[in-house]
Amino acid sequence: MTKIRGCALKKVYTCFTTDIIHEGHLNIIREASKYGKLTIGALSDRALIRYNRFPTISLEERMALYRSIEGVDDVTVQDDMTYDAVIERLRPDIVIHGDNWKSGPEKALRDNCIAALEKYGGQLIEVGYTYNETVSKADLQLKEKLAMPEYRRKRLRQLIEMCPIVKIMEAHSGLTGLITEKTVVEKNGKLDQFDGMWVSSLCDSTDRGKPDIELVDMTSRLRTINDIMEVTTKPIILDGDTGGLTEHFVYNVRTLERMGVSAVIIEDKTGLKKNSLFGTEVSQTQDSIENFCAKISAGTRAKLTDDFMIIARIESLILEQGMDDALKRAYAFRDAGADGIMIHSRKKDPAEIFEFCDSFRRNDPKTPIVVVPTSFNSVTEEELSGHGVNIVIYANQLMRAAFPVMKKTAEEILINHRAYEAESHLMPFKEIISLIDEL
Ligand code: SPV
Ligand code: MG
């Protein structure tokens, strides 16, 4: 306990994960100061990201904001979303928290907090969470801010700086965008979620019942992006196929950048593009280094911000042109202005991806590396990060997950002449629409 002017004041602690202060926070502070001397923990950027509260102001600004509130005695950094370390360090008599963490993934954080307090007889006090129109509006405004192009666009670069590996999930519609935006899991007391969305040419085409041969035009692709943007805040990487004609690519760079897309990945193929997962089973032509560099440079010149990234995708391993060719292209594309390199493979084993990354990283410690482990799917994010990968894209799993159940359901209804038998593997619509926000 802390002694001030002869009287014993209890040490009270609470953690804030917010960029704005509303009535709900003020209520917690009011309650907390009744018990003693209040320290607020400002959750670190890295932990905020996993907590679905992407920061719109810096940690220093958040700390200054918390410090300025009446009733706050001290502000410290809480590095991790779990409480044990900060509780051990500060040994507060009381931790104050809203009562909105008793169920769902956040319950693990509550359990962790209680266990840490129990070690020395500390106490958890939970105050009723303030649900009212002003608080909901403030939460919504913060979310809307994150959806604005200038915030969304730069978020990928910020994530690359902040995370050991950025995890991107495929989305091809508003609904799959919402799944990517909102899915949170708890494992070993930590929360986790995806960092952003990949708008795949394969899934965008397949969703329209079309082949993945650059047949779905940019106007349609932009509509998919817009559908996703309407309901999400996380950054978007567009699969830009070959980038098309350089003369068209520069206009598309401008459009994507203006919309708030964070990156476009273009692949070094020319002529009729086929999906890489076909490899050499179909005829595909790799572009020359010179031509592709010219396309990258033109795109780079067209960009208006440093936030937007043009990432060059190398198809040498897919087209069996060898590791040396892949590496030669990587350095050439980087020197032409590419903001990142995507290396692709359709081998089951990640060995050639590791070899590429290790060689590239020996000469270039910084340029972001992107991989798409569809074929080499046994590889873990930790292993990829250990070989210098910055972004992992799960390029088609949501679509492949939905398809078998849709097909089975259609067959069952046809066989049974009713929907009853299919019901057991269908989600009630009430549950699906719980994802959809109401204004
Ligand atoms: C896509 O998702 O459309 C891709 C990745 O380009 S792959 O299908 O692996 O080529
Ligand atoms: Mg594609």
Short mmCIF file of C-alpha atoms and ligand atoms in Angstrom, two decimals:
data_model
loop_
_atom_site.label_atom_id
_atom_site.label_comp_id
_atom_site.label_asym_id
_atom_site.label_seq_id
_atom_site.Cartn_x
_atom_site.Cartn_y
_atom_site.Cartn_z
CA MET A 1 0.00 0.00 0.00
CA THR A 2 1.09 3.58 -0.69
CA LYS A 3 1.16 6.02 2.22
CA ILE A 4 0.28 9.62 1.49
CA ARG A 5 0.20 12.23 4.25
CA GLY A 6 -0.13 9.57 6.86
CA CYS A 7 -3.16 7.77 5.41
CA ALA A 8 -2.95 4.48 3.58
CA LEU A 9 -4.28 4.77 0.04
CA LYS A 10 -4.93 1.65 -1.94
CA LYS A 11 -3.18 1.14 -5.24
CA VAL A 12 -5.80 0.84 -7.97
CA TYR A 13 -5.07 -0.26 -11.53
CA THR A 14 -7.04 -0.34 -14.75
CA CYS A 15 -6.03 -0.84 -18.37
CA PHE A 16 -7.32 1.27 -21.27
CA THR A 17 -7.38 0.16 -24.89
CA THR A 18 -8.92 3.30 -26.30
CA ASP A 19 -7.96 6.33 -28.41
CA ILE A 20 -10.95 8.36 -27.24
CA ILE A 21 -12.40 8.91 -23.80
CA HIS A 22 -16.13 8.57 -23.38
CA GLU A 23 -18.59 8.39 -20.50
CA GLY A 24 -17.85 4.69 -19.96
CA HIS A 25 -14.15 5.37 -19.31
CA LEU A 26 -14.93 8.36 -17.07
CA ASN A 27 -17.26 6.16 -15.07
CA ILE A 28 -14.48 3.60 -14.52
CA ILE A 29 -12.10 6.39 -13.43
CA ARG A 30 -14.70 7.82 -11.04
CA GLU A 31 -15.27 4.40 -9.50
CA ALA A 32 -11.56 3.63 -9.32
CA SER A 33 -10.61 6.88 -7.61
CA LYS A 34 -13.09 6.11 -4.82
CA TYR A 35 -10.80 3.28 -3.75
CA GLY A 36 -7.42 4.98 -3.87
CA LYS A 37 -4.61 6.08 -6.12
CA LEU A 38 -5.29 5.19 -9.75
CA THR A 39 -2.73 4.03 -12.32
CA ILE A 40 -3.93 3.50 -15.87
CA GLY A 41 -2.13 1.04 -18.09
CA ALA A 42 -1.97 2.08 -21.75
CA LEU A 43 -1.98 -1.11 -23.80
CA SER A 44 0.97 -1.27 -26.20
CA ASP A 45 0.41 -0.97 -29.98
CA ARG A 46 1.33 -4.58 -30.56
CA ALA A 47 -1.19 -5.84 -28.02
CA LEU A 48 -3.89 -3.44 -29.24
CA ILE A 49 -3.69 -4.91 -32.73
CA ARG A 50 -4.47 -8.41 -31.44
CA TYR A 51 -7.24 -6.91 -29.33
CA ASN A 52 -9.04 -5.46 -32.36
CA ARG A 53 -8.34 -1.87 -31.36
CA PHE A 54 -5.96 -0.64 -34.03
CA PRO A 55 -4.43 2.59 -32.67
CA THR A 56 -5.18 5.83 -34.52
CA ILE A 57 -2.87 7.82 -32.24
CA SER A 58 0.55 6.89 -30.89
CA LEU A 59 1.22 5.25 -27.53
CA GLU A 60 2.73 8.52 -26.27
CA GLU A 61 -0.41 10.43 -27.31
CA ARG A 62 -2.63 7.85 -25.62
CA MET A 63 -0.58 8.11 -22.43
CA ALA A 64 -0.80 11.91 -22.47
CA LEU A 65 -4.56 11.67 -23.04
CA TYR A 66 -5.04 9.34 -20.05
CA ARG A 67 -2.75 11.45 -17.88
CA SER A 68 -4.85 14.56 -18.59
CA ILE A 69 -8.00 13.07 -17.05
CA GLU A 70 -8.95 14.18 -13.55
CA GLY A 71 -8.64 11.35 -11.06
CA VAL A 72 -5.72 9.67 -12.83
CA ASP A 73 -2.55 9.61 -10.72
CA ASP A 74 -0.19 7.73 -12.97
CA VAL A 75 0.02 6.13 -16.41
CA THR A 76 2.16 3.15 -17.34
CA VAL A 77 2.51 0.89 -20.38
CA GLN A 78 0.87 -2.53 -20.33
CA ASP A 79 2.90 -4.50 -22.86
CA ASP A 80 0.71 -7.54 -23.09
CA MET A 81 -3.05 -7.96 -23.19
CA THR A 82 -2.78 -10.47 -20.32
CA TYR A 83 -2.50 -8.87 -16.89
CA ASP A 84 -0.06 -11.12 -15.00
CA ALA A 85 3.15 -9.22 -15.85
CA VAL A 86 1.79 -5.74 -15.10
CA ILE A 87 0.10 -6.97 -11.89
CA GLU A 88 3.33 -8.58 -10.73
CA ARG A 89 5.20 -5.34 -11.46
CA LEU A 90 2.74 -2.92 -9.81
CA ARG A 91 1.12 -5.22 -7.23
CA PRO A 92 -2.11 -3.17 -7.11
CA ASP A 93 -4.52 -3.75 -4.24
CA ILE A 94 -7.41 -3.45 -6.67
CA VAL A 95 -7.87 -3.91 -10.40
CA ILE A 96 -10.96 -2.24 -11.84
CA HIS A 97 -12.53 -3.43 -15.08
CA GLY A 98 -15.88 -3.18 -16.86
CA ASP A 99 -18.07 -6.25 -16.39
CA ASN A 100 -18.13 -6.91 -20.14
CA TRP A 101 -15.33 -9.48 -20.15
CA LYS A 102 -17.09 -12.29 -18.30
CA SER A 103 -17.80 -14.28 -21.47
CA GLY A 104 -16.38 -14.70 -24.96
CA PRO A 105 -12.67 -14.72 -25.84
CA GLU A 106 -11.93 -11.92 -23.32
CA LYS A 107 -12.85 -14.23 -20.43
CA ALA A 108 -9.32 -15.66 -20.68
CA LEU A 109 -7.92 -12.22 -19.83
CA ARG A 110 -10.23 -12.00 -16.82
CA ASP A 111 -9.12 -15.45 -15.61
CA ASN A 112 -5.49 -14.43 -16.03
CA CYS A 113 -6.09 -11.21 -14.05
CA ILE A 114 -7.86 -13.02 -11.20
CA ALA A 115 -5.10 -15.67 -10.97
CA ALA A 116 -2.40 -12.98 -10.80
CA LEU A 117 -4.27 -11.05 -8.07
CA GLU A 118 -4.93 -14.20 -6.03
CA LYS A 119 -1.19 -14.74 -5.58
CA TYR A 120 -1.00 -11.91 -3.03
CA GLY A 121 -4.64 -11.24 -2.11
CA GLY A 122 -5.37 -8.46 -4.63
CA GLN A 123 -8.97 -7.81 -5.57
CA LEU A 124 -10.84 -7.45 -8.86
CA ILE A 125 -13.74 -5.01 -8.87
CA GLU A 126 -16.00 -5.03 -11.88
CA VAL A 127 -18.16 -2.04 -12.70
CA GLY A 128 -21.21 -2.09 -14.95
CA TYR A 129 -20.21 -1.32 -18.54
CA THR A 130 -21.88 1.86 -19.77
CA TYR A 131 -24.12 1.07 -22.74
CA ASN A 132 -25.81 4.18 -24.06
CA GLU A 133 -26.20 6.13 -27.27
CA THR A 134 -23.23 8.46 -26.69
CA VAL A 135 -20.89 5.57 -25.92
CA SER A 136 -22.07 3.54 -28.92
CA LYS A 137 -21.69 6.61 -31.14
CA ALA A 138 -18.13 7.21 -29.90
CA ASP A 139 -17.21 3.55 -30.56
CA LEU A 140 -18.75 3.74 -34.01
CA GLN A 141 -16.95 7.00 -34.83
CA LEU A 142 -13.63 5.41 -33.98
CA LYS A 143 -14.43 2.49 -36.25
CA GLU A 144 -15.51 4.82 -39.05
CA LYS A 145 -12.22 6.69 -38.72
CA LEU A 146 -10.29 3.45 -39.23
CA ALA A 147 -12.32 2.78 -42.40
CA MET A 148 -11.29 6.11 -43.93
CA PRO A 149 -8.88 5.72 -46.87
CA GLU A 150 -6.03 7.64 -45.23
CA TYR A 151 -6.13 5.43 -42.13
CA ARG A 152 -6.81 2.11 -43.84
CA ARG A 153 -4.18 2.61 -46.56
CA LYS A 154 -1.23 3.14 -44.22
CA ARG A 155 -2.24 0.38 -41.85
CA LEU A 156 -0.43 -2.38 -43.77
CA ARG A 157 2.92 -0.59 -43.50
CA GLN A 158 2.24 0.04 -39.81
CA LEU A 159 1.46 -3.64 -39.28
CA ILE A 160 4.66 -4.73 -41.03
CA GLU A 161 6.59 -2.56 -38.58
CA MET A 162 4.66 -3.76 -35.53
CA CYS A 163 4.08 -7.50 -36.06
CA PRO A 164 6.46 -10.44 -36.41
CA ILE A 165 4.23 -11.55 -39.32
CA VAL A 166 1.12 -9.94 -40.81
CA LYS A 167 -1.73 -12.42 -41.29
CA ILE A 168 -3.99 -11.85 -44.26
CA MET A 169 -7.16 -13.80 -45.06
CA GLU A 170 -8.96 -14.06 -48.38
CA ALA A 171 -12.23 -12.12 -48.71
CA HIS A 172 -14.42 -11.97 -51.81
CA SER A 173 -17.58 -10.29 -50.49
CA GLY A 174 -18.94 -8.14 -47.69
CA LEU A 175 -19.72 -11.25 -45.65
CA THR A 176 -16.29 -12.87 -46.00
CA GLY A 177 -14.83 -9.44 -45.26
CA LEU A 178 -16.85 -9.37 -42.03
CA ILE A 179 -15.64 -12.86 -41.07
CA THR A 180 -12.05 -11.72 -41.57
CA GLU A 181 -12.67 -8.47 -39.73
CA LYS A 182 -14.43 -9.93 -36.71
CA THR A 183 -13.18 -13.45 -36.07
CA VAL A 184 -11.30 -13.47 -32.77
CA VAL A 185 -9.98 -16.61 -31.09
CA GLU A 186 -8.50 -17.26 -27.70
CA LYS A 187 -5.59 -19.67 -27.30
CA ASN A 188 -3.37 -20.07 -24.24
CA GLY A 189 -4.88 -16.96 -22.72
CA LYS A 190 -4.10 -14.76 -25.76
CA LEU A 191 -6.48 -13.35 -28.32
CA ASP A 192 -5.72 -13.53 -32.02
CA GLN A 193 -7.22 -12.37 -35.27
CA PHE A 194 -6.40 -11.61 -38.89
CA ASP A 195 -4.72 -8.35 -39.80
CA GLY A 196 -6.24 -7.74 -43.22
CA MET A 197 -7.85 -9.00 -46.40
CA TRP A 198 -6.61 -10.44 -49.71
CA VAL A 199 -8.85 -9.87 -52.69
CA SER A 200 -7.81 -12.89 -54.70
CA SER A 201 -8.23 -13.00 -58.47
CA LEU A 202 -9.01 -16.71 -58.18
CA CYS A 203 -11.78 -16.30 -55.60
CA ASP A 204 -13.16 -13.10 -57.10
CA SER A 205 -13.42 -14.87 -60.48
CA THR A 206 -14.72 -18.15 -59.05
CA ASP A 207 -17.41 -16.32 -57.07
CA ARG A 208 -18.67 -15.04 -60.41
CA GLY A 209 -18.41 -18.49 -62.00
CA LYS A 210 -15.60 -17.26 -64.25
CA PRO A 211 -12.08 -18.62 -64.90
CA ASP A 212 -9.06 -16.90 -63.30
CA ILE A 213 -7.65 -15.48 -66.56
CA GLU A 214 -8.00 -11.73 -66.03
CA LEU A 215 -11.48 -12.01 -67.51
CA VAL A 216 -13.14 -10.26 -64.58
CA ASP A 217 -12.36 -6.65 -65.34
CA MET A 218 -11.04 -3.99 -62.97
CA THR A 219 -14.45 -2.32 -62.61
CA SER A 220 -15.86 -5.57 -61.19
CA ARG A 221 -12.83 -6.10 -58.97
CA LEU A 222 -13.26 -2.56 -57.61
CA ARG A 223 -16.88 -3.37 -56.81
CA THR A 224 -15.76 -6.36 -54.72
CA ILE A 225 -13.25 -4.15 -52.92
CA ASN A 226 -15.92 -1.55 -52.29
CA ASP A 227 -18.34 -4.18 -50.90
CA ILE A 228 -15.63 -5.27 -48.46
CA MET A 229 -14.65 -1.71 -47.57
CA GLU A 230 -18.26 -0.79 -46.79
CA VAL A 231 -18.29 -3.12 -43.77
CA THR A 232 -14.68 -3.45 -42.61
CA THR A 233 -11.72 -1.39 -41.42
CA LYS A 234 -8.75 -3.72 -41.92
CA PRO A 235 -6.23 -3.18 -44.73
CA ILE A 236 -6.76 -4.69 -48.16
CA ILE A 237 -4.20 -6.22 -50.52
CA LEU A 238 -5.42 -6.60 -54.08
CA ASP A 239 -4.28 -9.46 -56.27
CA GLY A 240 -3.66 -7.34 -59.37
CA ASP A 241 -2.85 -10.31 -61.67
CA THR A 242 -0.24 -9.13 -64.22
CA GLY A 243 -1.16 -5.49 -63.68
CA GLY A 244 -2.36 -5.46 -67.32
CA LEU A 245 -0.96 -2.91 -69.74
CA THR A 246 1.45 -0.49 -68.10
CA GLU A 247 -0.62 2.34 -69.56
CA HIS A 248 -3.65 0.99 -67.65
CA PHE A 249 -1.75 -0.04 -64.53
CA VAL A 250 -0.80 3.54 -63.65
CA TYR A 251 -4.46 4.59 -63.63
CA ASN A 252 -5.38 1.61 -61.49
CA VAL A 253 -2.64 2.46 -58.99
CA ARG A 254 -4.19 5.91 -58.57
CA THR A 255 -7.69 4.50 -58.15
CA LEU A 256 -6.66 1.88 -55.60
CA GLU A 257 -4.61 4.36 -53.65
CA ARG A 258 -7.47 6.85 -53.55
CA MET A 259 -9.90 4.18 -52.36
CA GLY A 260 -7.64 3.28 -49.43
CA VAL A 261 -6.32 -0.09 -50.67
CA SER A 262 -2.95 -0.70 -49.01
CA ALA A 263 -1.15 -2.75 -51.65
CA VAL A 264 -1.43 -4.28 -55.07
CA ILE A 265 0.54 -7.39 -55.92
CA ILE A 266 1.34 -7.87 -59.60
CA GLU A 267 2.90 -11.02 -61.04
CA ASP A 268 5.64 -11.22 -63.65
CA LYS A 269 3.57 -13.00 -66.29
CA THR A 270 2.49 -11.80 -69.70
CA GLY A 271 -0.13 -12.81 -72.26
CA LEU A 272 -3.05 -14.96 -71.14
CA LYS A 273 -2.51 -15.38 -67.42
CA LYS A 274 -3.56 -18.67 -65.83
CA ASN A 275 -3.67 -19.42 -62.13
CA SER A 276 -0.28 -20.29 -60.62
CA LEU A 277 -1.61 -23.43 -58.97
CA PHE A 278 -1.68 -24.97 -62.49
CA GLY A 279 2.08 -24.36 -62.74
CA THR A 280 3.58 -25.80 -65.93
CA GLU A 281 0.51 -27.98 -66.65
CA VAL A 282 -0.82 -25.08 -68.74
CA SER A 283 1.12 -22.77 -71.03
CA GLN A 284 2.06 -19.54 -69.25
CA THR A 285 4.67 -16.96 -70.16
CA GLN A 286 6.87 -15.12 -67.73
CA ASP A 287 7.47 -11.46 -68.52
CA SER A 288 11.03 -10.28 -69.17
CA ILE A 289 12.81 -8.62 -66.27
CA GLU A 290 13.11 -5.43 -68.32
CA ASN A 291 9.41 -5.18 -69.16
CA PHE A 292 8.25 -5.98 -65.67
CA CYS A 293 10.68 -3.49 -64.13
CA ALA A 294 9.31 -0.82 -66.46
CA LYS A 295 5.77 -1.62 -65.25
CA ILE A 296 6.82 -1.41 -61.59
CA SER A 297 8.65 1.87 -62.14
CA ALA A 298 5.68 3.40 -63.94
CA GLY A 299 3.39 2.33 -61.07
CA THR A 300 5.81 3.73 -58.52
CA ARG A 301 5.89 7.08 -60.32
CA ALA A 302 2.07 7.16 -60.37
CA LYS A 303 1.75 6.69 -56.60
CA LEU A 304 0.93 9.78 -54.58
CA THR A 305 1.75 8.43 -51.13
CA ASP A 306 4.42 6.27 -49.52
CA ASP A 307 1.64 4.38 -47.75
CA PHE A 308 0.51 2.52 -50.86
CA MET A 309 2.64 -0.49 -51.76
CA ILE A 310 3.34 -2.07 -55.12
CA ILE A 311 4.51 -5.62 -54.49
CA ALA A 312 6.19 -7.64 -57.22
CA ARG A 313 5.29 -11.32 -57.42
CA ILE A 314 7.87 -13.69 -58.81
CA GLU A 315 6.67 -16.76 -60.73
CA SER A 316 10.10 -18.32 -61.43
CA LEU A 317 9.60 -21.23 -59.02
CA ILE A 318 6.06 -21.88 -60.28
CA LEU A 319 7.34 -21.93 -63.88
CA GLU A 320 10.42 -24.00 -62.91
CA GLN A 321 12.95 -21.35 -63.93
CA GLY A 322 15.15 -21.95 -60.90
CA MET A 323 16.21 -20.23 -57.72
CA ASP A 324 18.85 -18.02 -59.36
CA ASP A 325 16.27 -16.58 -61.72
CA ALA A 326 13.87 -15.95 -58.80
CA LEU A 327 16.56 -14.12 -56.82
CA LYS A 328 17.79 -12.14 -59.81
CA ARG A 329 14.24 -10.94 -60.40
CA ALA A 330 13.72 -10.10 -56.73
CA TYR A 331 16.68 -7.72 -56.68
CA ALA A 332 15.79 -6.22 -60.08
CA PHE A 333 12.15 -5.64 -59.11
CA ARG A 334 13.15 -4.12 -55.78
CA ASP A 335 15.60 -1.80 -57.55
CA ALA A 336 12.86 -0.80 -59.99
CA GLY A 337 10.86 0.47 -57.00
CA ALA A 338 8.83 -2.52 -55.74
CA ASP A 339 7.84 -1.99 -52.09
CA GLY A 340 7.84 -5.72 -51.42
CA ILE A 341 8.44 -9.11 -53.03
CA MET A 342 6.02 -12.02 -53.19
CA ILE A 343 7.61 -15.39 -53.86
CA HIS A 344 5.27 -18.18 -54.90
CA SER A 345 5.64 -21.95 -54.99
CA ARG A 346 3.33 -24.88 -55.56
CA LYS A 347 5.53 -27.46 -53.88
CA LYS A 348 4.06 -29.30 -50.90
CA ASP A 349 7.27 -28.67 -49.01
CA PRO A 350 8.31 -25.11 -48.03
CA ALA A 351 12.04 -25.86 -48.64
CA GLU A 352 12.37 -23.75 -51.80
CA ILE A 353 10.49 -20.85 -50.16
CA PHE A 354 12.85 -21.01 -47.18
CA GLU A 355 15.87 -21.15 -49.51
CA PHE A 356 14.65 -18.09 -51.40
CA CYS A 357 13.91 -16.11 -48.24
CA ASP A 358 17.23 -16.99 -46.59
CA SER A 359 19.23 -15.99 -49.69
CA PHE A 360 17.25 -12.78 -50.19
CA ARG A 361 17.51 -11.81 -46.54
CA ARG A 362 21.31 -12.24 -46.58
CA ASN A 363 21.47 -9.27 -49.00
CA ASP A 364 18.32 -7.41 -48.09
CA PRO A 365 17.22 -7.34 -44.47
CA LYS A 366 14.31 -4.94 -44.97
CA THR A 367 12.23 -5.29 -48.17
CA PRO A 368 9.01 -7.03 -47.10
CA ILE A 369 8.56 -10.63 -48.27
CA VAL A 370 5.08 -12.03 -48.91
CA VAL A 371 4.15 -15.73 -49.26
CA VAL A 372 0.99 -17.66 -50.05
CA PRO A 373 1.21 -21.11 -48.44
CA THR A 374 -1.66 -22.83 -50.25
CA SER A 375 0.37 -25.87 -51.38
CA PHE A 376 2.99 -25.83 -48.62
CA ASN A 377 0.27 -25.50 -46.01
CA SER A 378 2.01 -27.40 -43.20
CA VAL A 379 4.34 -24.45 -42.65
CA THR A 380 3.60 -22.34 -39.58
CA GLU A 381 3.60 -18.57 -39.28
CA GLU A 382 6.43 -18.84 -36.74
CA GLU A 383 8.59 -20.79 -39.22
CA LEU A 384 7.88 -18.29 -42.01
CA SER A 385 8.69 -15.37 -39.76
CA GLY A 386 11.92 -17.13 -38.76
CA HIS A 387 12.94 -17.11 -42.44
CA GLY A 388 12.24 -13.38 -42.78
CA VAL A 389 8.69 -13.48 -44.18
CA ASN A 390 6.63 -10.39 -43.31
CA ILE A 391 3.20 -11.18 -44.73
CA VAL A 392 1.40 -14.52 -44.99
CA ILE A 393 -1.68 -14.70 -47.20
CA TYR A 394 -4.32 -17.43 -46.77
CA ALA A 395 -5.45 -16.96 -50.35
CA ASN A 396 -8.56 -19.07 -50.90
CA GLN A 397 -9.55 -21.00 -47.77
CA LEU A 398 -12.86 -19.24 -47.00
CA MET A 399 -14.20 -19.94 -50.47
CA ARG A 400 -13.01 -23.55 -50.40
CA ALA A 401 -14.61 -23.99 -46.98
CA ALA A 402 -18.01 -22.76 -48.13
CA PHE A 403 -18.16 -24.68 -51.40
CA PRO A 404 -18.38 -28.30 -50.10
CA VAL A 405 -21.17 -27.45 -47.64
CA MET A 406 -23.14 -25.54 -50.28
CA LYS A 407 -22.81 -28.46 -52.71
CA LYS A 408 -23.77 -31.04 -50.07
CA THR A 409 -26.81 -28.98 -49.02
CA ALA A 410 -28.02 -28.65 -52.63
CA GLU A 411 -27.66 -32.43 -53.10
CA GLU A 412 -29.43 -33.27 -49.82
CA ILE A 413 -32.43 -31.09 -50.61
CA LEU A 414 -32.70 -32.70 -54.05
CA ILE A 415 -32.45 -36.23 -52.62
CA ASN A 416 -34.91 -35.72 -49.74
CA HIS A 417 -37.34 -33.36 -51.45
CA ARG A 418 -37.17 -31.16 -48.35
CA ALA A 419 -34.66 -29.10 -46.34
CA TYR A 420 -34.99 -30.91 -42.99
CA GLU A 421 -31.97 -33.23 -43.44
CA ALA A 422 -29.70 -30.33 -44.41
CA GLU A 423 -30.61 -28.28 -41.34
CA SER A 424 -28.08 -29.96 -39.00
CA HIS A 425 -25.12 -28.36 -40.76
CA LEU A 426 -26.71 -24.98 -41.43
CA MET A 427 -26.19 -21.93 -39.27
CA PRO A 428 -29.34 -20.11 -38.15
CA PHE A 429 -29.64 -16.85 -40.04
CA LYS A 430 -29.94 -15.02 -36.73
CA GLU A 431 -26.37 -16.03 -35.97
CA ILE A 432 -25.07 -15.01 -39.40
CA ILE A 433 -26.63 -11.56 -39.22
CA SER A 434 -25.17 -10.99 -35.77
CA LEU A 435 -22.01 -10.11 -37.72
CA ILE A 436 -23.77 -7.26 -39.47
CA ASP A 437 -23.57 -3.88 -37.77
CA GLU A 438 -26.65 -1.71 -37.48
CA LEU A 439 -26.30 2.02 -37.66
C1 SPV B 1 -5.03 -15.85 -56.09
O1 SPV B 1 -5.48 -16.05 -54.94
O2 SPV B 1 -5.74 -15.53 -57.04
C2 SPV B 1 -3.60 -15.98 -56.34
C3 SPV B 1 -2.79 -16.87 -55.48
O3 SPV B 1 -3.11 -15.40 -57.27
S1 SPV B 1 -2.72 -18.38 -56.31
O4 SPV B 1 -4.08 -18.84 -56.52
O5 SPV B 1 -1.97 -19.29 -55.45
O6 SPV B 1 -2.03 -18.17 -57.56
MG MG B 2 -4.49 -14.55 -58.57
#
